[in-house]
Amino acid sequence: MISCKGTVDLLVDFLDGALEPDIHRELEQHLRECPECVPLVDGYRDVGRVSREVLAAEIPPQCAERLSSFLRERLPRK
Amino acid sequence: VSLATVKDAALVERSRGADVEAFEELVRRWSERVWRLALRITGNAADAEEVLQETFLSAYTKLGTFRGQSAFGSWLYRIAANRALMLLRTKRTRSEVDLEEVLPAFDENGKISNPATPLVWDQGDPVHRKRVAAALEAALVELPDTYRVVFLLRDVEGLDTADVAEALELSVPAVKTRLHRARLFLRDRLVHLVDEGTV
């Protein structure tokens, strides 16, 4: 059976669904049977989603206007 | 036909023919995402704005080199990430964290040594949300630059691994390693900073 370390080492491919099916099943089984790993894997999976939500930011309108002016001065017009 | 309904690839073609209005539509479409990426890489608004402006100017002058094999957005992110990284290199003074210190510990059988603490995320609580945002911003600053950029492109901006590898001129395994360590590090920091109430 795959160990905790083996599971953690394969998390990128596991969450991408990029593992061979039998290895993927082994990891799923490990996570069903190992309560120590579950919070780690859940947090690992959630950190991207949480980041997307809290880092969402709108460009300040003045910054967008300055970008337009900057480009208007530099881009050649027909 | 309104330019707003024209696909990126067609706008790129028209921009190559010196159709500035088509390029301005691409700017409208992508400026917020480029600005957000630049802000999170550089960590300050003034640098992010400089990166934003230089990225679009550079993109316009380099449109002839865009081959269309990758999406326009990935190509633009590549320019922005490289500009931001170059800017950081010229003014970098902050020290980076040793990622080995936050990797999970295992015993000789590969069993996890200490049960992991759950990551608590209460989206509906504005105070909690603010603390998580502060913890995350502080943790991102600590990450080595290329780890931070890999995480931002892959997990925040949603590029796939191959596009991140192409954008940063890294191998796919190198992207996966950086992504893996960045996720472990950020998870660890979020769990502890929020848990301890230090932010």
XYZ file of C-alpha atoms in Angstrom:
277
model
C 0.000 0.000 0.000
C 1.199 3.499 -0.799
C 2.563 5.502 2.160
C 1.701 9.025 3.315
C 4.944 10.261 1.756
C 4.185 8.497 -1.514
C 0.740 10.086 -1.502
C 1.990 13.600 -0.811
C 4.715 13.278 -3.466
C 2.100 12.507 -6.125
C -0.463 15.168 -5.231
C 0.065 17.426 -8.262
C -0.623 14.608 -10.711
C -3.331 13.120 -8.473
C -5.349 16.341 -8.435
C -4.792 16.803 -12.179
C -6.116 13.287 -12.803
C -2.810 12.542 -14.522
C -1.858 9.343 -12.659
C -2.174 5.819 -13.999
C -5.635 4.530 -12.942
C -4.286 1.868 -10.563
C -2.026 4.376 -8.781
C -4.882 6.884 -8.622
C -7.052 4.233 -6.957
C -4.277 3.431 -4.474
C -4.092 7.077 -3.445
C -7.855 7.286 -3.066
C -7.774 4.204 -0.882
C -4.948 5.647 1.226
C -6.959 8.827 1.774
C -9.999 6.798 2.844
C -7.931 4.971 5.433
C -5.502 7.651 6.682
C -7.116 10.390 8.801
C -3.718 12.081 9.269
C -3.341 12.775 5.551
C -6.844 14.030 4.825
C -6.525 17.562 6.307
C -3.198 17.988 4.510
C -4.604 16.956 1.148
C -7.787 18.999 1.619
C -5.776 22.111 2.490
C -3.378 21.477 -0.385
C -6.332 21.245 -2.764
C -8.070 24.308 -1.298
C -5.148 26.709 -1.206
C -5.549 27.568 -4.907
C -9.297 28.130 -4.629
C -8.934 30.244 -1.501
C -6.174 32.263 -3.164
C -8.305 32.925 -6.237
C -11.102 34.202 -4.032
C -9.086 36.439 -1.720
C -6.670 37.735 -4.354
C -9.409 38.781 -6.764
C -8.894 42.484 -7.341
C -10.208 44.997 -9.816
C -7.831 47.257 -11.670
C -8.210 50.831 -10.371
C -9.992 52.944 -13.032
C -7.194 55.548 -12.971
C -4.624 52.837 -13.664
C -6.653 51.612 -16.668
C -6.984 55.196 -17.935
C -3.238 55.788 -17.615
C -2.621 52.571 -19.557
C -4.876 53.813 -22.373
C -3.093 57.196 -22.481
C 0.316 55.512 -22.373
C -0.550 53.309 -25.344
C -2.331 56.075 -27.262
C 0.872 58.117 -27.198
C 3.039 55.233 -28.347
C 1.059 53.137 -30.788
C 1.197 54.241 -34.415
C -2.147 55.364 -35.850
C -3.095 54.880 -39.474
C -19.728 43.950 -35.771
C -18.729 45.037 -32.276
C -15.112 44.223 -31.455
C -16.295 42.860 -28.108
C -17.619 39.750 -29.877
C -14.471 39.109 -31.945
C -12.188 36.304 -30.720
C -8.668 37.022 -29.455
C -7.001 35.303 -32.417
C -8.890 37.469 -34.921
C -8.095 40.620 -32.949
C -4.418 39.643 -32.974
C -4.535 39.282 -36.757
C -6.135 42.678 -37.157
C -3.668 44.237 -34.711
C -0.808 42.905 -36.798
C -2.236 44.905 -39.660
C -1.831 48.053 -37.505
C -5.508 48.076 -36.486
C -4.991 49.872 -33.185
C -8.667 49.627 -32.245
C -8.432 45.832 -32.386
C -5.401 45.946 -30.119
C -7.205 48.290 -27.729
C -9.951 45.687 -27.445
C -7.321 43.097 -26.445
C -6.034 45.577 -23.868
C -9.553 46.035 -22.461
C -9.994 42.284 -22.273
C -6.699 41.408 -20.644
C -5.496 44.445 -18.701
C -7.117 43.488 -15.395
C -5.656 39.972 -15.419
C -2.196 41.223 -16.369
C -2.352 43.942 -13.723
C -3.425 41.433 -11.032
C -0.603 39.059 -11.927
C 1.925 41.923 -11.931
C 0.626 43.157 -8.572
C 0.993 39.722 -6.969
C 4.462 39.142 -8.396
C 5.909 42.566 -7.588
C 3.940 43.183 -4.386
C 3.278 46.857 -5.042
C 0.919 48.939 -7.154
C 3.498 51.276 -8.726
C 5.607 48.396 -10.036
C 2.494 46.563 -11.199
C 1.435 49.568 -13.256
C 4.876 49.862 -14.835
C 4.784 46.149 -15.731
C 1.250 46.520 -17.099
C 2.171 49.373 -19.441
C 5.424 47.819 -20.632
C 3.733 44.454 -21.185
C 1.147 45.828 -23.609
C 3.639 48.038 -25.417
C 5.995 45.084 -25.762
C 3.139 42.803 -26.868
C 2.151 45.234 -29.622
C 5.667 45.522 -30.973
C 6.191 41.741 -30.772
C 2.881 40.673 -32.321
C 4.800 39.488 -35.364
C 6.543 36.852 -33.233
C 3.294 35.463 -31.738
C 2.852 32.149 -33.485
C -0.668 31.419 -32.353
C 0.202 27.939 -31.108
C -0.524 28.967 -27.539
C -3.400 31.191 -26.472
C -2.881 34.941 -26.666
C -3.427 35.160 -22.899
C -0.627 32.678 -22.157
C 1.706 34.606 -24.429
C 0.774 37.868 -22.703
C 1.268 36.348 -19.244
C 4.698 35.227 -20.356
C 5.676 38.790 -21.253
C 4.177 40.169 -18.032
C 5.775 37.530 -15.768
C 9.190 38.067 -17.322
C 8.886 41.866 -17.070
C 7.847 41.588 -13.419
C 10.663 39.160 -12.601
C 13.206 41.425 -14.293
C 11.949 44.379 -12.294
C 12.271 42.402 -9.059
C 15.822 41.367 -9.893
C 16.866 45.006 -10.177
C 15.547 45.937 -6.758
C 15.356 42.706 -4.784
C 16.415 43.057 -1.162
C 14.053 40.703 0.636
C 15.201 37.259 1.742
C 13.396 34.110 0.701
C 12.200 31.295 2.879
C 13.740 27.818 3.053
C 10.928 25.657 1.699
C 12.438 22.484 3.147
C 11.424 23.727 6.585
C 7.727 23.554 5.877
C 7.583 20.240 4.049
C 5.584 17.614 5.956
C 7.690 15.316 8.139
C 7.483 11.519 7.726
C 8.833 8.615 9.785
C 11.066 5.860 8.371
C 8.013 4.066 6.942
C 6.796 7.141 5.112
C 4.002 7.692 7.657
C 3.138 11.325 8.319
C 4.697 12.312 11.667
C 2.232 14.946 12.833
C -1.404 14.969 11.792
C -2.000 18.009 9.603
C -4.077 20.937 10.852
C -7.137 21.606 8.676
C -7.228 24.774 6.618
C -10.271 26.735 7.760
C -11.946 28.900 5.137
C -15.099 30.762 6.022
C -15.896 32.689 2.891
C -18.891 34.437 4.413
C -17.018 35.954 7.366
C -15.415 39.252 6.295
C -13.057 39.371 9.302
C -11.802 35.851 8.625
C -11.507 36.625 4.936
C -9.371 39.682 5.705
C -7.066 37.622 7.922
C -6.662 34.951 5.262
C -5.912 37.604 2.630
C -3.262 39.195 4.871
C -1.725 35.801 5.662
C -1.659 34.856 2.007
C -0.104 38.122 0.872
C 2.575 37.828 3.557
C 3.282 34.219 2.585
C 3.471 34.978 -1.134
C 6.172 37.571 -0.462
C 8.247 34.906 1.287
C 8.162 32.475 -1.627
C 11.082 32.425 -4.056
C 10.088 34.416 -7.172
C 9.728 31.545 -9.634
C 7.695 29.499 -7.136
C 5.366 32.443 -6.598
C 4.936 33.003 -10.338
C 4.268 29.320 -11.003
C 1.607 29.259 -8.279
C -0.021 32.497 -9.488
C -0.151 31.426 -13.129
C -1.295 27.892 -12.429
C -3.596 28.122 -9.426
C -4.761 31.743 -9.453
C -4.877 32.601 -13.176
C -5.757 29.046 -14.186
C -3.183 28.285 -16.894
C -2.468 24.610 -17.444
C 0.897 23.166 -16.478
C 2.238 23.041 -20.040
C 1.365 26.715 -20.637
C 3.068 27.732 -17.384
C 6.150 25.762 -18.429
C 6.180 27.496 -21.795
C 5.573 30.940 -20.327
C 8.453 30.627 -17.877
C 10.728 28.535 -20.107
C 10.806 25.757 -17.505
C 10.357 22.021 -17.974
C 6.982 20.538 -16.993
C 8.571 18.570 -14.091
C 10.198 21.795 -12.839
C 6.792 23.538 -12.867
C 5.220 20.635 -10.971
C 7.951 20.678 -8.324
C 7.610 24.428 -7.772
C 3.816 24.228 -7.716
C 3.890 21.358 -5.221
C 6.233 23.129 -2.838
C 4.427 26.459 -3.184
C 1.093 24.800 -2.323
C 2.578 22.995 0.678
C 4.230 26.188 1.884
C 1.163 28.388 1.433
C -1.114 25.817 3.060
C 1.244 25.623 6.029
C 1.459 29.405 6.368
C -2.296 29.898 6.054
C -3.048 27.217 8.612
C -0.609 28.633 11.153
C -0.937 32.368 10.629
C -4.720 32.274 10.687
C -4.745 29.724 13.507
C -2.385 31.703 15.716
C -4.181 34.965 15.048
C -0.903 36.643 14.134
C -2.531 38.420 11.220
